[in-house]
GROMACS .gro file of C-alpha atoms in nm:
model
  269
    1MET     CA    1   2.714   1.019   0.093
    2ARG     CA    2   2.357   1.077   0.189
    3SER     CA    3   2.231   0.719   0.333
    4ILE     CA    4   1.904   0.554   0.249
    5ALA     CA    5   1.741   0.593   0.590
    6GLY     CA    6   1.789   1.002   0.541
    7ALA     CA    7   1.646   0.974   0.191
    8ALA     CA    8   1.332   0.749   0.291
    9ARG     CA    9   1.309   1.025   0.592
   10SER     CA   10   1.272   1.298   0.342
   11VAL     CA   11   1.007   1.180   0.142
   12LEU     CA   12   0.809   1.110   0.450
   13ASP     CA   13   0.871   1.497   0.581
   14THR     CA   14   0.720   1.573   0.243
   15ALA     CA   15   0.367   1.683   0.260
   16GLU     CA   16   0.235   1.843  -0.064
   17PRO     CA   17   0.138   1.563  -0.272
   18ALA     CA   18   0.320   1.658  -0.638
   19ALA     CA   19   0.648   1.707  -0.416
   20LYS     CA   20   0.627   1.363  -0.223
   21VAL     CA   21   0.597   1.222  -0.572
   22LYS     CA   22   0.907   1.405  -0.705
   23ALA     CA   23   1.073   1.325  -0.366
   24ALA     CA   24   1.016   0.964  -0.393
   25ARG     CA   25   1.121   0.923  -0.772
   26LEU     CA   26   1.408   1.127  -0.696
   27VAL     CA   27   1.500   0.872  -0.395
   28ALA     CA   28   1.426   0.579  -0.611
   29ARG     CA   29   1.669   0.725  -0.876
   30GLN     CA   30   1.963   0.811  -0.646
   31TRP     CA   31   1.910   0.420  -0.511
   32ARG     CA   32   1.936   0.262  -0.834
   33ARG     CA   33   2.205   0.495  -0.932
   34GLY     CA   34   2.431   0.397  -0.638
   35GLU     CA   35   2.423   0.727  -0.494
   36LEU     CA   36   2.277   0.648  -0.153
   37ALA     CA   37   2.472   0.461   0.099
   38HIS     CA   38   2.308   0.131   0.246
   39ARG     CA   39   2.295   0.314   0.603
   40PHE     CA   40   2.013   0.337   0.870
   41ASP     CA   41   2.152   0.649   1.052
   42VAL     CA   42   1.823   0.866   1.070
   43ALA     CA   43   1.490   0.802   1.253
   44MET     CA   44   1.182   0.787   1.097
   45PRO     CA   45   0.899   1.020   1.228
   46VAL     CA   46   0.620   0.869   1.398
   47ALA     CA   47   0.387   0.979   1.138
   48PRO     CA   48   0.482   1.134   0.788
   49ALA     CA   49   0.382   1.466   0.700
   50ARG     CA   50   0.039   1.567   0.505
   51PRO     CA   51  -0.109   1.820   0.312
   52GLU     CA   52  -0.388   2.040   0.467
   53ARG     CA   53  -0.646   1.881   0.225
   54PRO     CA   54  -0.794   1.637   0.196
   55GLU     CA   55  -0.956   1.662   0.528
   56LEU     CA   56  -0.917   1.310   0.732
   57LEU     CA   57  -1.217   1.147   0.874
   58PRO     CA   58  -1.314   0.824   1.066
   59PRO     CA   59  -1.478   0.561   0.843
   60ASN     CA   60  -1.790   0.667   1.036
   61ARG     CA   61  -1.788   1.011   0.908
   62MET     CA   62  -1.706   0.931   0.542
   63PRO     CA   63  -2.006   1.103   0.337
   64LYS     CA   64  -2.203   0.914   0.092
   65ARG     CA   65  -2.063   0.868  -0.260
   66GLY     CA   66  -2.361   0.931  -0.446
   67ARG     CA   67  -2.550   0.724  -0.665
   68ALA     CA   68  -2.365   0.430  -0.811
   69GLY     CA   69  -2.215   0.513  -1.164
   70SER     CA   70  -2.252   0.893  -1.169
   71GLU     CA   71  -2.002   1.050  -1.223
   72ARG     CA   72  -2.012   1.253  -0.854
   73ALA     CA   73  -1.976   0.906  -0.723
   74ARG     CA   74  -1.683   0.780  -0.964
   75ILE     CA   75  -1.495   1.100  -0.891
   76ALA     CA   76  -1.533   0.995  -0.503
   77GLY     CA   77  -1.442   0.639  -0.564
   78ILE     CA   78  -1.157   0.744  -0.769
   79HIS     CA   79  -1.027   1.023  -0.515
   80ALA     CA   80  -1.042   0.733  -0.204
   81LEU     CA   81  -0.838   0.527  -0.433
   82ALA     CA   82  -0.579   0.804  -0.493
   83HIS     CA   83  -0.560   0.883  -0.129
   84ILE     CA   84  -0.463   0.510  -0.067
   85GLU     CA   85  -0.213   0.554  -0.301
   86PHE     CA   86  -0.078   0.858  -0.142
   87VAL     CA   87  -0.034   0.666   0.190
   88ALA     CA   88   0.101   0.366   0.056
   89ILE     CA   89   0.395   0.607  -0.070
   90ASP     CA   90   0.477   0.696   0.293
   91LEU     CA   91   0.427   0.302   0.396
   92ALA     CA   92   0.697   0.163   0.164
   93PHE     CA   93   0.955   0.436   0.267
   94ASP     CA   94   0.888   0.407   0.627
   95LEU     CA   95   0.938   0.021   0.551
   96ILE     CA   96   1.268   0.099   0.408
   97GLY     CA   97   1.378   0.364   0.666
   98ARG     CA   98   1.271   0.152   0.980
   99PHE     CA   99   1.332  -0.175   0.879
  100GLY     CA  100   1.584  -0.191   0.611
  101GLY     CA  101   1.885  -0.281   0.820
  102GLU     CA  102   1.759  -0.571   0.961
  103PHE     CA  103   1.746  -0.740   0.582
  104PRO     CA  104   1.980  -0.783   0.294
  105ARG     CA  105   2.051  -0.502   0.038
  106GLY     CA  106   1.779  -0.671  -0.179
  107PHE     CA  107   1.478  -0.545   0.068
  108VAL     CA  108   1.578  -0.207  -0.015
  109ASP     CA  109   1.584  -0.289  -0.399
  110ASP     CA  110   1.237  -0.451  -0.380
  111TRP     CA  111   1.067  -0.180  -0.169
  112ILE     CA  112   1.201   0.105  -0.362
  113GLY     CA  113   1.080  -0.039  -0.621
  114VAL     CA  114   0.703  -0.045  -0.458
  115GLY     CA  115   0.745   0.330  -0.350
  116ALA     CA  116   0.819   0.450  -0.695
  117ASP     CA  117   0.540   0.255  -0.807
  118GLU     CA  118   0.284   0.393  -0.551
  119ALA     CA  119   0.406   0.741  -0.621
  120MET     CA  120   0.330   0.646  -1.023
  121HIS     CA  121  -0.012   0.528  -0.945
  122PHE     CA  122  -0.117   0.835  -0.731
  123ALA     CA  123   0.003   1.064  -1.033
  124LEU     CA  124  -0.224   0.874  -1.255
  125LEU     CA  125  -0.524   0.874  -1.060
  126ASP     CA  126  -0.471   1.247  -0.936
  127ARG     CA  127  -0.447   1.324  -1.276
  128ARG     CA  128  -0.739   1.112  -1.400
  129LEU     CA  129  -0.939   1.293  -1.115
  130ARG     CA  130  -0.808   1.674  -1.247
  131GLN     CA  131  -0.935   1.536  -1.627
  132LEU     CA  132  -1.255   1.494  -1.449
  133GLY     CA  133  -1.263   1.855  -1.294
  134SER     CA  134  -1.172   1.792  -0.960
  135HIS     CA  135  -0.826   1.703  -0.802
  136TYR     CA  136  -0.664   1.528  -0.508
  137GLY     CA  137  -0.759   1.720  -0.142
  138ALA     CA  138  -1.116   1.789  -0.295
  139HIS     CA  139  -1.285   1.546  -0.101
  140PRO     CA  140  -1.210   1.424   0.278
  141ALA     CA  141  -1.039   1.089   0.292
  142HIS     CA  142  -1.014   0.793   0.540
  143GLY     CA  143  -0.791   0.895   0.836
  144GLY     CA  144  -0.714   0.560   0.955
  145LEU     CA  145  -0.487   0.455   0.685
  146TRP     CA  146  -0.164   0.502   0.874
  147GLU     CA  147  -0.281   0.305   1.204
  148ALA     CA  148  -0.144  -0.015   1.040
  149ALA     CA  149   0.221   0.154   1.020
  150GLU     CA  150   0.167   0.263   1.404
  151ALA     CA  151   0.060  -0.080   1.539
  152THR     CA  152   0.354  -0.218   1.394
  153ALA     CA  153   0.616   0.002   1.420
  154GLY     CA  154   0.849  -0.182   1.614
  155ASP     CA  155   0.826  -0.529   1.468
  156ALA     CA  156   0.973  -0.561   1.069
  157MET     CA  157   0.773  -0.884   1.065
  158ALA     CA  158   0.461  -0.766   1.220
  159ARG     CA  159   0.460  -0.455   0.942
  160LEU     CA  160   0.487  -0.721   0.641
  161ALA     CA  161   0.196  -0.960   0.757
  162VAL     CA  162  -0.046  -0.661   0.821
  163VAL     CA  163   0.041  -0.403   0.557
  164PRO     CA  164   0.152  -0.586   0.194
  165MET     CA  165   0.024  -0.931   0.329
  166VAL     CA  166  -0.332  -0.820   0.473
  167LEU     CA  167  -0.386  -0.485   0.342
  168GLU     CA  168  -0.229  -0.452  -0.007
  169ALA     CA  169  -0.365  -0.849  -0.082
  170ARG     CA  170  -0.743  -0.671   0.035
  171GLY     CA  171  -0.656  -0.464  -0.304
  172LEU     CA  172  -0.612  -0.751  -0.546
  173ASP     CA  173  -0.956  -0.908  -0.385
  174ILE     CA  174  -1.176  -0.613  -0.476
  175THR     CA  175  -0.998  -0.418  -0.726
  176PRO     CA  176  -1.167  -0.628  -1.035
  177MET     CA  177  -1.501  -0.560  -0.898
  178THR     CA  178  -1.390  -0.196  -0.911
  179ILE     CA  179  -1.274  -0.215  -1.251
  180ALA     CA  180  -1.620  -0.385  -1.359
  181ARG     CA  181  -1.802  -0.098  -1.196
  182PHE     CA  182  -1.603   0.153  -1.413
  183GLU     CA  183  -1.625  -0.020  -1.712
  184ALA     CA  184  -2.008  -0.086  -1.669
  185ALA     CA  185  -1.997   0.314  -1.598
  186GLY     CA  186  -1.811   0.379  -1.937
  187ASP     CA  187  -1.536   0.508  -1.714
  188LEU     CA  188  -1.246   0.297  -1.951
  189PRO     CA  189  -0.981   0.518  -1.878
  190THR     CA  190  -1.008   0.474  -1.505
  191ALA     CA  191  -1.041   0.116  -1.553
  192ARG     CA  192  -0.702   0.115  -1.731
  193ILE     CA  193  -0.560   0.264  -1.469
  194LEU     CA  194  -0.665   0.027  -1.186
  195ARG     CA  195  -0.611  -0.296  -1.434
  196ARG     CA  196  -0.193  -0.143  -1.443
  197ILE     CA  197  -0.222  -0.095  -1.071
  198LEU     CA  198  -0.371  -0.437  -1.017
  199SER     CA  199  -0.072  -0.571  -1.216
  200ASP     CA  200   0.171  -0.389  -0.989
  201GLU     CA  201   0.003  -0.495  -0.645
  202ILE     CA  202   0.074  -0.829  -0.705
  203ARG     CA  203   0.426  -0.796  -0.721
  204HIS     CA  204   0.413  -0.554  -0.394
  205VAL     CA  205   0.215  -0.862  -0.229
  206GLY     CA  206   0.507  -1.100  -0.343
  207ALA     CA  207   0.754  -0.853  -0.199
  208GLY     CA  208   0.568  -0.844   0.146
  209THR     CA  209   0.563  -1.251   0.107
  210LYS     CA  210   0.901  -1.274   0.012
  211TRP     CA  211   1.085  -1.109   0.301
  212PHE     CA  212   0.801  -1.225   0.547
  213GLU     CA  213   0.905  -1.577   0.465
  214SER     CA  214   1.266  -1.478   0.435
  215ALA     CA  215   1.270  -1.358   0.811
  216CYS     CA  216   1.064  -1.697   0.902
  217ARG     CA  217   1.351  -1.902   0.736
  218THR     CA  218   1.615  -1.682   0.986
  219ARG     CA  219   1.370  -1.765   1.276
  220GLN     CA  220   1.324  -2.072   1.201
  221THR     CA  221   0.942  -2.076   1.227
  222SER     CA  222   0.647  -2.174   0.999
  223PRO     CA  223   0.544  -1.875   0.808
  224GLN     CA  224   0.197  -1.950   0.770
  225GLN     CA  225   0.161  -1.994   1.151
  226ALA     CA  226   0.364  -1.682   1.217
  227TRP     CA  227   0.162  -1.504   0.994
  228ARG     CA  228  -0.169  -1.601   1.119
  229THR     CA  229  -0.034  -1.520   1.507
  230LEU     CA  230   0.094  -1.156   1.399
  231VAL     CA  231  -0.231  -1.081   1.211
  232SER     CA  232  -0.444  -1.155   1.497
  233ARG     CA  233  -0.237  -0.957   1.751
  234HIS     CA  234  -0.177  -0.646   1.515
  235PHE     CA  235  -0.454  -0.635   1.276
  236ARG     CA  236  -0.768  -0.456   1.384
  237GLY     CA  237  -1.013  -0.567   1.137
  238VAL     CA  238  -1.116  -0.914   0.984
  239VAL     CA  239  -0.932  -1.115   0.712
  240LYS     CA  240  -1.240  -1.224   0.501
  241PRO     CA  241  -1.384  -1.324   0.185
  242PRO     CA  242  -1.404  -1.299  -0.111
  243PHE     CA  243  -1.071  -1.373  -0.193
  244ASN     CA  244  -0.907  -1.348  -0.548
  245ASP     CA  245  -0.731  -1.664  -0.486
  246SER     CA  246  -0.559  -1.637  -0.818
  247ALA     CA  247  -0.379  -1.325  -0.775
  248ARG     CA  248  -0.311  -1.401  -0.407
  249HIS     CA  249  -0.142  -1.727  -0.551
  250ALA     CA  250   0.067  -1.540  -0.824
  251ALA     CA  251   0.187  -1.336  -0.483
  252GLY     CA  252   0.291  -1.640  -0.312
  253LEU     CA  253   0.000  -1.573  -0.041
  254THR     CA  254  -0.156  -1.921  -0.082
  255ARG     CA  255  -0.476  -2.009   0.103
  256GLU     CA  256  -0.282  -2.172   0.398
  257TYR     CA  257  -0.203  -1.817   0.490
  258TYR     CA  258  -0.535  -1.712   0.524
  259LEU     CA  259  -0.824  -2.002   0.525
  260ALA     CA  260  -0.797  -2.048   0.919
  261LEU     CA  261  -0.883  -1.659   0.971
  262ALA     CA  262  -1.177  -1.666   0.727
  263PRO     CA  263  -1.475  -1.610   0.948
  264ASP     CA  264  -1.715  -1.869   0.998
  265GLY     CA  265  -1.541  -2.095   0.819
  266GLU     CA  266  -1.686  -1.954   0.483
  267ASN     CA  267  -1.594  -2.109   0.122
  268PHE     CA  268  -1.387  -1.934  -0.151
  269PRO     CA  269  -1.560  -1.836  -0.483
   0.00000   0.00000   0.00000
């Protein structure tokens, strides 16, 4: 029987977007059917395979998206979101294959679900791009999204602290504003996709918080203090408001975690 680690590696080694989506869905089905062994006998790659397009650029070289509300700006915005979801597929399966052996079987159950969600999110956004006459790969994309995985490759708690509990939590903060912009532009189909993604991402942040707190109980350490220490050590950016406190709280990520890291003591809305 193939191991879950080998199956996770197969997703990471798949470059072409549609094939990666299919691989992620296949692994999720195989796991749920009991066709994969809970065994971690295959190493994860330093970085996942990537398609030739999109061209990956540093943030300061990303082109302007155009006039707010224009079709050009909306397509560029959807493309940026699709790229985030594409990388998120690999982040979920790398988490499984790299760190699954340190946790109970339920860890894989949760993150397999996350990986399948991310594949579905990417597919929805790519289909929306095609409806608008574009496609994933038609525009440059942010090349630094995998950096958080590289910075936390040796520490499961650091990975959970940074990826779901900082990066995905930031999505909870900004997605409502993004939805409002698409609605204001009359793009209701995209807004509906983003509402679905927002609902799923609350569960994803919740999974990160759940397993981070589980690891803290094992180590008999304060989750909030451990999180702040790991984020300060491994995250290059800033944890900054505005915060979607209600969505974060629904995910178990309460203010006690992030209040002390907000710059200049800013208040929450």
